[in-house]
Short mmCIF file of N, CA and C in Angstrom, two decimals:
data_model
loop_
_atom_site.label_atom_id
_atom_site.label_comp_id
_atom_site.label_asym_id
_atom_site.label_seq_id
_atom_site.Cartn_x
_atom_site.Cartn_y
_atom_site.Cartn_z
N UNK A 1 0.84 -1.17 0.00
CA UNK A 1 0.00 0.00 0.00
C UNK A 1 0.88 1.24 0.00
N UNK A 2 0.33 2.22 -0.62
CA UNK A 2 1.73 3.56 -0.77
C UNK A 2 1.33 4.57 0.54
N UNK A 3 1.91 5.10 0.59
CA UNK A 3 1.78 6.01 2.05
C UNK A 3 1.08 7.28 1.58
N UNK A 4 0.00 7.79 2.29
CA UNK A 4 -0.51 8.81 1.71
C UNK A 4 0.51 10.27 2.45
N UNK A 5 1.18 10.30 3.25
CA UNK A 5 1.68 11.26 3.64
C UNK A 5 2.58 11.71 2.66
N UNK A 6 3.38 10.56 1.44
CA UNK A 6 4.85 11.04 0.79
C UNK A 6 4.28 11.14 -1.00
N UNK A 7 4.78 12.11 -1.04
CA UNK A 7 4.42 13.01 -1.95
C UNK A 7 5.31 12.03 -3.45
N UNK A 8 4.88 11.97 -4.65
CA UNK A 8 5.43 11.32 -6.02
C UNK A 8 5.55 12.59 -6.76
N UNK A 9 6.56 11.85 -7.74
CA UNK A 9 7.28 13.61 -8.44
C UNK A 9 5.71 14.36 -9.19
N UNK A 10 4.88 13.62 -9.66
CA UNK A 10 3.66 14.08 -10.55
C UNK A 10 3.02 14.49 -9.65
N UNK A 11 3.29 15.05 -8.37
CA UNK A 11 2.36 15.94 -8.01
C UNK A 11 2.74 16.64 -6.78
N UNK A 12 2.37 17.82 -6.57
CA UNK A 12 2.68 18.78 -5.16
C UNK A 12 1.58 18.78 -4.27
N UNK A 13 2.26 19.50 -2.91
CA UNK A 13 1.13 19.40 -2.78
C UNK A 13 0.70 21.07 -2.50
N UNK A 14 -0.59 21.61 -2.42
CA UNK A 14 -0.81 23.10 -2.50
C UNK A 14 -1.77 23.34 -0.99
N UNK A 15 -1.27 24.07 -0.40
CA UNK A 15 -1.18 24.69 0.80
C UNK A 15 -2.86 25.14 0.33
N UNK A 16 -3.83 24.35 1.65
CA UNK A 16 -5.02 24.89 1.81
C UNK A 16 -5.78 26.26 2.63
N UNK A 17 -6.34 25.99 3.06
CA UNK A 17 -6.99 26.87 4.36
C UNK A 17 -6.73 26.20 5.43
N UNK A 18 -6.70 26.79 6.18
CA UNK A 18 -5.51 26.27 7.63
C UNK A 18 -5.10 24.77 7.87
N UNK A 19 -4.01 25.06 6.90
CA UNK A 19 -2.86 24.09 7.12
C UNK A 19 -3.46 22.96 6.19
N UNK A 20 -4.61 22.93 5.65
CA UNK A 20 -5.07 21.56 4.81
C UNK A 20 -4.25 21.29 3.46
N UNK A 21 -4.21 20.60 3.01
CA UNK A 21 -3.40 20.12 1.65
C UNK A 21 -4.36 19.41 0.95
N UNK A 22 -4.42 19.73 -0.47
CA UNK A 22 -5.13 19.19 -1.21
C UNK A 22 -3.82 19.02 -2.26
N UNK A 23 -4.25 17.52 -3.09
CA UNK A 23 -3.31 17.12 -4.21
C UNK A 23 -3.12 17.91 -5.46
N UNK A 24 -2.79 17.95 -5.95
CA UNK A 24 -2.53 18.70 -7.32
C UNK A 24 -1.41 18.45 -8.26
N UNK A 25 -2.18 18.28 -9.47
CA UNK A 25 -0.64 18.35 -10.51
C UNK A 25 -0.21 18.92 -10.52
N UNK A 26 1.11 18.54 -11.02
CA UNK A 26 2.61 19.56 -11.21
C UNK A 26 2.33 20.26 -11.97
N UNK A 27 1.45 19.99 -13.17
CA UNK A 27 1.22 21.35 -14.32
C UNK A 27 0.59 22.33 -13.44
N UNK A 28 -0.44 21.91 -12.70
CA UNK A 28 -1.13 23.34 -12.20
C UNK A 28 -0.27 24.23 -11.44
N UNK A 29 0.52 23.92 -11.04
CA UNK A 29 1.35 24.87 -9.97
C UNK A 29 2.74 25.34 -10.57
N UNK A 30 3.65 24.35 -11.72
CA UNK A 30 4.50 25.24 -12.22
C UNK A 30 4.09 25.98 -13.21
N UNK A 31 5.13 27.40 -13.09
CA UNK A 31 4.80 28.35 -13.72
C UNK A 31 4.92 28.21 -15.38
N UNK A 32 4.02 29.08 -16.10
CA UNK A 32 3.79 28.93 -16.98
C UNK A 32 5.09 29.43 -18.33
N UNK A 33 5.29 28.97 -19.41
CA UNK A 33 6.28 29.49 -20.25
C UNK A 33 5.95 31.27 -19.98
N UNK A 34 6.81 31.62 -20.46
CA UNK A 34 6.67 33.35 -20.66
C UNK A 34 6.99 33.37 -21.59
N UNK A 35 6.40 34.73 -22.96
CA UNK A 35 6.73 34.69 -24.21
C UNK A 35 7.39 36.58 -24.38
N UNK A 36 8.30 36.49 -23.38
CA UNK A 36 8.64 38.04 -23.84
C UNK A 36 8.95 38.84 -25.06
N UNK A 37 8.97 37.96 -26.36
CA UNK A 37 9.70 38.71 -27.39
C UNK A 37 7.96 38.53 -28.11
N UNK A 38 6.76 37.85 -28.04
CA UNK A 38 5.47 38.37 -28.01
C UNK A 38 5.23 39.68 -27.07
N UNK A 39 5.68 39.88 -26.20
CA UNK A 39 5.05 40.85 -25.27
C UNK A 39 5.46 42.14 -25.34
N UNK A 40 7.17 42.22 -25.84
CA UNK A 40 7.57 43.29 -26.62
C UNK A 40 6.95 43.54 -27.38
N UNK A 41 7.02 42.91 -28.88
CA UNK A 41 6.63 43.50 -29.75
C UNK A 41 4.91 43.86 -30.08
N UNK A 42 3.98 43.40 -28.96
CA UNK A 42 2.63 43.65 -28.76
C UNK A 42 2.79 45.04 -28.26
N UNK A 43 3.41 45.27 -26.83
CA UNK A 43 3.40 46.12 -26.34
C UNK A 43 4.27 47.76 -27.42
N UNK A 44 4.73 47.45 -28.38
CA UNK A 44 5.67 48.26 -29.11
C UNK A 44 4.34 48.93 -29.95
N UNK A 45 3.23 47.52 -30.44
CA UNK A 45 2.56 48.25 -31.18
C UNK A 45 1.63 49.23 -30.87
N UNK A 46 0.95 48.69 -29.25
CA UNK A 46 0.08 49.45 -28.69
C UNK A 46 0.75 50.61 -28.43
N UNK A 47 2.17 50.64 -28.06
CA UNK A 47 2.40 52.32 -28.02
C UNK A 47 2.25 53.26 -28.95
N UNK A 48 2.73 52.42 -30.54
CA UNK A 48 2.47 53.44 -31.57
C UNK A 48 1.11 53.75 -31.96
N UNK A 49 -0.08 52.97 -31.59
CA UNK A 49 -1.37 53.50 -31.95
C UNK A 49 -1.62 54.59 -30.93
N UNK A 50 -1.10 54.40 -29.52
CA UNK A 50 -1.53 55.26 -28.53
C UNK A 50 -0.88 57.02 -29.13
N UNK A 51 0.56 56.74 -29.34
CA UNK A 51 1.06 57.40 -29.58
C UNK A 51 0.87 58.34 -30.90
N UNK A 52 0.39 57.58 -31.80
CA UNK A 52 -0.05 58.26 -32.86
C UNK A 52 -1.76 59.04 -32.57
N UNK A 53 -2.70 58.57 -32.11
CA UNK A 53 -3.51 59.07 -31.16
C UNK A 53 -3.08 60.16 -30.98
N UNK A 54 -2.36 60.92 -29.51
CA UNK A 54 -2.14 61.63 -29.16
C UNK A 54 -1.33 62.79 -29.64
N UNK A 55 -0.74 62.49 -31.26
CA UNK A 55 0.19 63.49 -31.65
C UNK A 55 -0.44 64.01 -32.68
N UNK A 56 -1.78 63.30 -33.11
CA UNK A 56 -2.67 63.83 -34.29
C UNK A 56 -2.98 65.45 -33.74
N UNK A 57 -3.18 66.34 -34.85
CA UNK A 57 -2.80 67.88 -34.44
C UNK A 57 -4.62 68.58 -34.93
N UNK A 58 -5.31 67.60 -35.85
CA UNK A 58 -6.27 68.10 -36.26
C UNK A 58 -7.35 67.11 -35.74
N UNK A 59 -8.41 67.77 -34.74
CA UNK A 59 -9.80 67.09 -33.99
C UNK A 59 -10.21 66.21 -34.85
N UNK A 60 -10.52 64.88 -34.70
CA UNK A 60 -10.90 63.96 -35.08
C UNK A 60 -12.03 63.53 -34.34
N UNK A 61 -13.05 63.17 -34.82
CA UNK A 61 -14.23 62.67 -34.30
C UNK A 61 -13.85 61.55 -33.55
N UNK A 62 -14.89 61.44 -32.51
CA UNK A 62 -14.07 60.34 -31.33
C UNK A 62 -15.03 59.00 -31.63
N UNK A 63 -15.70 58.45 -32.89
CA UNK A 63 -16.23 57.50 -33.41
C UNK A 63 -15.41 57.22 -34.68
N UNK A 64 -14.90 58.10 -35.31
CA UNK A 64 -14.31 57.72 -37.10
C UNK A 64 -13.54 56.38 -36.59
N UNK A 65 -13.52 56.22 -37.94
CA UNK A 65 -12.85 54.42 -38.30
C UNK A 65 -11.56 54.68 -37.81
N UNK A 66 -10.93 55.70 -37.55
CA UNK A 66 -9.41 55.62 -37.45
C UNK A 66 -9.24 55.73 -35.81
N UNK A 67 -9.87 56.87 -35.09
CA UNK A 67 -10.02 56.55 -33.90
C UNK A 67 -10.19 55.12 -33.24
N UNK A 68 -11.41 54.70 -33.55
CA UNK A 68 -11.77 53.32 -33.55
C UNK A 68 -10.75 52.22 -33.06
N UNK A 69 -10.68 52.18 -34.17
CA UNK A 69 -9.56 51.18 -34.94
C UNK A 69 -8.25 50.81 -34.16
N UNK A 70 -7.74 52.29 -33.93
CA UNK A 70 -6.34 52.78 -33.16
C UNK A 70 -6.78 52.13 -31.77
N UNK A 71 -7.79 52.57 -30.92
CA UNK A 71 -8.17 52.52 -29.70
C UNK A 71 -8.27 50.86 -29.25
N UNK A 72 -8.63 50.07 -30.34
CA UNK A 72 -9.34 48.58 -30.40
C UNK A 72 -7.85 47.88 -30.23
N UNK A 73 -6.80 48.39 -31.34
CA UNK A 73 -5.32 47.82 -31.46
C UNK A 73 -4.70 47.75 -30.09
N UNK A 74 -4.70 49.21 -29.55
CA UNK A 74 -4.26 49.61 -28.44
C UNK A 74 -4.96 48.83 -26.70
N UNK A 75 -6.10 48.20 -27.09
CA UNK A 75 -7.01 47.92 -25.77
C UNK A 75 -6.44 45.98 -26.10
N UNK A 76 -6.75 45.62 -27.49
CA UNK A 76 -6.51 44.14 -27.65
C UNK A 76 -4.77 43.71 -27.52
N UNK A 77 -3.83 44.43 -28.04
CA UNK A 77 -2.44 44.29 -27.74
C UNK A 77 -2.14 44.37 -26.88
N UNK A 78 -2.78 45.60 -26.19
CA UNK A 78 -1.93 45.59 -24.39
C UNK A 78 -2.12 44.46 -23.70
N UNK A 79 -3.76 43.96 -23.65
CA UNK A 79 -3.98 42.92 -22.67
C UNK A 79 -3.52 41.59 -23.46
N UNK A 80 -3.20 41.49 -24.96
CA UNK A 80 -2.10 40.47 -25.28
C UNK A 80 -0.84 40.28 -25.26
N UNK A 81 -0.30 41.48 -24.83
CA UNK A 81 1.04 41.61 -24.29
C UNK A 81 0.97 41.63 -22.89
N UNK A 82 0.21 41.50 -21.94
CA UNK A 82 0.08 41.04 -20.62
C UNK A 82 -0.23 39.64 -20.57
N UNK A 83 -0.82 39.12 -21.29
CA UNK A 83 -1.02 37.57 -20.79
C UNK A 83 0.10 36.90 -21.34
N UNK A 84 0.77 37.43 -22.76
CA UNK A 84 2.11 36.83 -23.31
C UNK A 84 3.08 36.43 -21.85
N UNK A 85 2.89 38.28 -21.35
CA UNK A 85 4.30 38.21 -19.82
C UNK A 85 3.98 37.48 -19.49
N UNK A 86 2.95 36.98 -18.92
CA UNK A 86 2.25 36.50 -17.80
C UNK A 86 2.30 34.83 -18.18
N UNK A 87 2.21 34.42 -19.22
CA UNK A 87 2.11 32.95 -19.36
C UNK A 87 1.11 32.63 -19.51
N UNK A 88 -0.01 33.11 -19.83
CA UNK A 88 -1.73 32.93 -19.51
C UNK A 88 -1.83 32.50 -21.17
N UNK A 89 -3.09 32.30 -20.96
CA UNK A 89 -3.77 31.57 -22.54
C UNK A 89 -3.54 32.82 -23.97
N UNK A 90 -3.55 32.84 -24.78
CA UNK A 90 -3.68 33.73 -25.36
C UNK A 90 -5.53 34.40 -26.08
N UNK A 91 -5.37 35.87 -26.01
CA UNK A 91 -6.79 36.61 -26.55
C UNK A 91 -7.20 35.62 -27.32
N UNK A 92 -8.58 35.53 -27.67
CA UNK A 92 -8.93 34.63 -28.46
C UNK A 92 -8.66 35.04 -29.93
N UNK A 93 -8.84 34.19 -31.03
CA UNK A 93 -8.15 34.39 -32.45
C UNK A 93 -9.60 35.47 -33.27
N UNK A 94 -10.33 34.92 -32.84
CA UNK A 94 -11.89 35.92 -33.07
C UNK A 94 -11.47 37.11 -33.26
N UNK A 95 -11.10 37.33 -31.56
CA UNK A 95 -10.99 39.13 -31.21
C UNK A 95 -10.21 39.28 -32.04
N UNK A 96 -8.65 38.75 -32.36
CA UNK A 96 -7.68 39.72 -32.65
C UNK A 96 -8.02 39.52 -34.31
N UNK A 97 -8.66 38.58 -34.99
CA UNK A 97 -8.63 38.78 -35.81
C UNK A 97 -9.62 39.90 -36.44
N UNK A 98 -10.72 40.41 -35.57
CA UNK A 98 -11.33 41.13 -35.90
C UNK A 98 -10.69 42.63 -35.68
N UNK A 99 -9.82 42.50 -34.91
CA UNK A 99 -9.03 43.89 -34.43
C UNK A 99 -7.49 44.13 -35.70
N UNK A 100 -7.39 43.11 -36.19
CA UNK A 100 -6.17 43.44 -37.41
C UNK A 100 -7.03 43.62 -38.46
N UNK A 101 -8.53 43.03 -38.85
CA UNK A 101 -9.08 42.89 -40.08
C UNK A 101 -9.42 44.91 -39.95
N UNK A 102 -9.94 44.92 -38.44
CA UNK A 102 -10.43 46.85 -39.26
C UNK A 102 -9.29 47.78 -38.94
N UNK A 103 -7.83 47.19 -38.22
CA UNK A 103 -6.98 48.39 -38.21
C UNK A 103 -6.84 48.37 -40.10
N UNK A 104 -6.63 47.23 -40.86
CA UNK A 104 -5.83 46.72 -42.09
C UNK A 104 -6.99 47.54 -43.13
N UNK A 105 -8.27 47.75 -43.07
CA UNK A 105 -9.67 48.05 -43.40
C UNK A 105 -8.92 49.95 -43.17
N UNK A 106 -8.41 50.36 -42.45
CA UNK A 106 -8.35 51.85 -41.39
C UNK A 106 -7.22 51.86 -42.74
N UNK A 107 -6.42 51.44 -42.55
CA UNK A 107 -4.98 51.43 -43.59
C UNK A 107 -5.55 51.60 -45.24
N UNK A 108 -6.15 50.54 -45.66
CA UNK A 108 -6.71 50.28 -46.98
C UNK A 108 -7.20 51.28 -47.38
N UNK A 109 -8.26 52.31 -46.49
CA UNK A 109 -9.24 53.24 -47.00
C UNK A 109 -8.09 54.18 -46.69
N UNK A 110 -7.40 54.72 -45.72
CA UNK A 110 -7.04 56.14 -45.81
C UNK A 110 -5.18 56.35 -47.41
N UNK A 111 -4.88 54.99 -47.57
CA UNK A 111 -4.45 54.75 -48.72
C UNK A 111 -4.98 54.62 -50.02
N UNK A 112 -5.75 54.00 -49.98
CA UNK A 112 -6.51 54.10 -51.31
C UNK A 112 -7.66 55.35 -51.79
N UNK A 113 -7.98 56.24 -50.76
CA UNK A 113 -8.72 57.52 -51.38
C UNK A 113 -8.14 58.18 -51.64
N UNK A 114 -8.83 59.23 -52.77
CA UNK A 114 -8.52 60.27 -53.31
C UNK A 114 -7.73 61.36 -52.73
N UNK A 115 -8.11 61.68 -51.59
CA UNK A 115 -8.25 62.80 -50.36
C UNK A 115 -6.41 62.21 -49.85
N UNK A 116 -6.42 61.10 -49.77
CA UNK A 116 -4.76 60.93 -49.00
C UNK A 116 -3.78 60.65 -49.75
N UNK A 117 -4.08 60.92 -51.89
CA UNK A 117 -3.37 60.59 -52.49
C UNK A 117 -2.74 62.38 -52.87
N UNK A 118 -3.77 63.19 -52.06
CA UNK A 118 -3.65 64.58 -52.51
C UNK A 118 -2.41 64.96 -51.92
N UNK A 119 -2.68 64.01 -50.23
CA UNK A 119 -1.71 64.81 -49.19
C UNK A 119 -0.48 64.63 -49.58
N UNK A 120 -0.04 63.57 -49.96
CA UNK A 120 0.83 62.64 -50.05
C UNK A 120 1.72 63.43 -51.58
N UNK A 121 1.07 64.25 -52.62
CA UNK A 121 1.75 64.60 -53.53
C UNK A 121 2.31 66.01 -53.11
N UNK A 122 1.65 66.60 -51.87
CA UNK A 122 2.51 68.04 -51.31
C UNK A 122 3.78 67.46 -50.71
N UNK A 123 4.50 68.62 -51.00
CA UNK A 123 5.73 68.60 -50.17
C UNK A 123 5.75 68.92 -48.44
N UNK A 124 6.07 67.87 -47.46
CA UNK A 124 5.75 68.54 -46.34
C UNK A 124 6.99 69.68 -46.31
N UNK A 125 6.53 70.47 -45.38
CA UNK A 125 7.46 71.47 -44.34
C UNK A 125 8.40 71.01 -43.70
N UNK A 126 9.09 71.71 -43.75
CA UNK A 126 10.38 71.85 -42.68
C UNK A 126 9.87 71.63 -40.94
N UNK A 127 9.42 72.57 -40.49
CA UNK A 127 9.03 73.39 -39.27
C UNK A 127 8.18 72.02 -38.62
N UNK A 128 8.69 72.07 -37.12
CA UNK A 128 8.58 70.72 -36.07
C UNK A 128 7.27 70.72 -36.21
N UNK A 129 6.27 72.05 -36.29
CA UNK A 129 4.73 71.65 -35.97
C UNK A 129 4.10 70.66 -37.17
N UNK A 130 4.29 71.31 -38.26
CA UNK A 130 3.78 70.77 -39.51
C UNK A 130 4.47 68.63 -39.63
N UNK A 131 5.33 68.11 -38.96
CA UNK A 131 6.11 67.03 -38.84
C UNK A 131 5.17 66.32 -37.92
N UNK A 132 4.58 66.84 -36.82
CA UNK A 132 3.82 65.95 -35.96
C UNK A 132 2.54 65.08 -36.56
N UNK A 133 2.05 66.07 -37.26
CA UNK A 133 0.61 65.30 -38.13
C UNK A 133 0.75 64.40 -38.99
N UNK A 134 2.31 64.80 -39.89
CA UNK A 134 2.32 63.77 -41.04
C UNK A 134 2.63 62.44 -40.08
N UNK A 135 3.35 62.57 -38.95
CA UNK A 135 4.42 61.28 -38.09
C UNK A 135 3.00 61.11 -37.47
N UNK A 136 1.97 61.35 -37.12
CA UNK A 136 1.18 60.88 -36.31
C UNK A 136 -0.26 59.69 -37.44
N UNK A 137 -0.33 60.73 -38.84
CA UNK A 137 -0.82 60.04 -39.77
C UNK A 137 -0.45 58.53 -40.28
N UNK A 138 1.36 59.07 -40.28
CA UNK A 138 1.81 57.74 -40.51
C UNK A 138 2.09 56.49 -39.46
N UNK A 139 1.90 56.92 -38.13
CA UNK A 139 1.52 55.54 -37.34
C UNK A 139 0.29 55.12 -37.19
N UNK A 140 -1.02 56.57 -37.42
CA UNK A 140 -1.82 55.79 -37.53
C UNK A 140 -2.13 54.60 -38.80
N UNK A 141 -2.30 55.43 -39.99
CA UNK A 141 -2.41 54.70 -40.93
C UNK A 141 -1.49 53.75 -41.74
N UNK A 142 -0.35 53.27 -41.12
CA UNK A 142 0.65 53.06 -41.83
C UNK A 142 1.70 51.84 -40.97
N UNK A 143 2.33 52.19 -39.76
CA UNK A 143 2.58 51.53 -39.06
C UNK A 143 1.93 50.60 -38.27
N UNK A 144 1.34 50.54 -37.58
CA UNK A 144 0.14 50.32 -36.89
C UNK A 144 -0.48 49.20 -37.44
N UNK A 145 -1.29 49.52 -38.94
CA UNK A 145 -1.55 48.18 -39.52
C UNK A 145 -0.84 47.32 -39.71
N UNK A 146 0.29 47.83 -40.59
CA UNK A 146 0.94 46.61 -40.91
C UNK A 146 1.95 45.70 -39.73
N UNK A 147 2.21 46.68 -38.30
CA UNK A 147 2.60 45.97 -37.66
C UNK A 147 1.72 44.92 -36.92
N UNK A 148 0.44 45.57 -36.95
CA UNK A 148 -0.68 44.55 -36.28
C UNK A 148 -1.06 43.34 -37.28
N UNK A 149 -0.57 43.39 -38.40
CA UNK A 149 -0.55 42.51 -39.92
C UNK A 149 0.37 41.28 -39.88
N UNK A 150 1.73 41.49 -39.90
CA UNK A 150 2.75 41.31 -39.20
C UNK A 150 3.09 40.55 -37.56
N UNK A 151 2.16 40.92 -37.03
CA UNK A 151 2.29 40.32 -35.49
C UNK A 151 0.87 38.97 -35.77
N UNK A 152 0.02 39.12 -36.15
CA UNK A 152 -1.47 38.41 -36.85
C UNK A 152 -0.29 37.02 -37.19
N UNK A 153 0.47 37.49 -38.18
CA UNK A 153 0.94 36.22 -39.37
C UNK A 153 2.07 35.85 -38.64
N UNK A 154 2.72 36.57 -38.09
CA UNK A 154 4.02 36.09 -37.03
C UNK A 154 4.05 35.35 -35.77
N UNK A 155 3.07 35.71 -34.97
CA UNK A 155 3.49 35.19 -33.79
C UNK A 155 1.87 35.01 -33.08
N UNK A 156 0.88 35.01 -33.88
CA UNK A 156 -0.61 34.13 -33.39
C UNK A 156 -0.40 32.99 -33.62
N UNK A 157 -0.82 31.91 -32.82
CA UNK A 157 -0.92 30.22 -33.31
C UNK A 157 -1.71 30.47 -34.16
N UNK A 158 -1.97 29.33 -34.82
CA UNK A 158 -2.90 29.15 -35.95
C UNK A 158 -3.91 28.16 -35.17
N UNK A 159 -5.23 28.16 -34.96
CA UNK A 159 -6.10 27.79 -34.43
C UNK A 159 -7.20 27.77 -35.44
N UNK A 160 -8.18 26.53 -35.08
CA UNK A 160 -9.48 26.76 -36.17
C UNK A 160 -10.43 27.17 -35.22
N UNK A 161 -11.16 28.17 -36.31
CA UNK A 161 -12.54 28.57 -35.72
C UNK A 161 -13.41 27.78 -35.45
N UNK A 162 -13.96 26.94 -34.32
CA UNK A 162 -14.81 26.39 -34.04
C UNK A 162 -16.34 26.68 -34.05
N UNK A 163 -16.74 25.86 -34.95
CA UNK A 163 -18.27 26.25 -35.05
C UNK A 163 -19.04 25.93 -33.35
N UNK A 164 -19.96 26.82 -33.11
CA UNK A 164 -20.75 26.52 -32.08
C UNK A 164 -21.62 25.22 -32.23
N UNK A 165 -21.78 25.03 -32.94
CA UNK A 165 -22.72 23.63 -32.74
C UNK A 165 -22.57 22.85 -34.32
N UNK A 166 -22.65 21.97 -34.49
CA UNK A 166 -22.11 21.05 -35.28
C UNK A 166 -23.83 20.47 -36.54
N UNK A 167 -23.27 21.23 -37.61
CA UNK A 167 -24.78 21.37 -38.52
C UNK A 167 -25.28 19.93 -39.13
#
């Protein structure tokens, strides 16, 4: 008969409410991988949407697709660059794929209209003020996607979408 007091390598034991021990696997209690070079480069992107955000020089409606978009990158990366640190499961593939499909949607339209093919044929300025809008344009529309494009095809598992119920 084995002794219930002595503990086998497949399992610890985890400290109850006063003084009780309950069994547990070794997976549950060691710590989880950490994926820091995910958590960098998540966290790199959410700065540049934040950052481009805040350096835009001309009022932007606080609903437009680009606001949006920026804010969604910035809210879904951070907390995927926290669970990366952290070792935790990753965001689901749903969310983020719905959060790269409208930053990439934010990118597509302010590239492909008329209106940003105008900007784009002036010469900018010299002078630091006139530099903030174009540098803030170009993380929104420009960096931003394709790094959230880029991080999508790089470093998401590939997972299938599971249907809810089976037709």
């Amino acid at each position: 008969m084995s002794d219930p007091t002595r503990t086998s390598q497949s399992t610890r034991h985890a400290a109850g409410p006063i003084g009780a021990s309950a069994r547990t696997p070794a997976a549950a209690v060691a710590p989880a991988s950490r994926r820091p070079v995910a958590a960098l480069a998540r966290l790199l992107i959410t700065t540049a949407a934040l950052t481009g955000l805040t350096l835009t020089a001309r009022p932007r409606p606080l609903f437009s697709l680009t606001v949006v978009a920026n804010l969604a990158v910035a809210v879904a990366f951070a907390l995927s660059a926290h669970r990366a640190w952290a070792g935790r499961r990753p965001v689901s593939p749903r969310i983020t794929a719905g959060v790269v499909l409208l930053i990439a949607l934010t990118g597509l339209v302010h590239h492909l209209a008329p209106a940003a093919l105008a900007d784009t044929l002036t010469l900018p300025t010299t002078s630091s003020s006139a530099l903030a809008p174009g540098a803030a344009d170009h993380l929104l529309h420009t960096v931003t996607p394709l790094a959230a494009l880029a991080d999508w095809l790089l470093l998401t598992r590939p997972r299938r979408f599971r249907r809810p119920y089976d037709c």
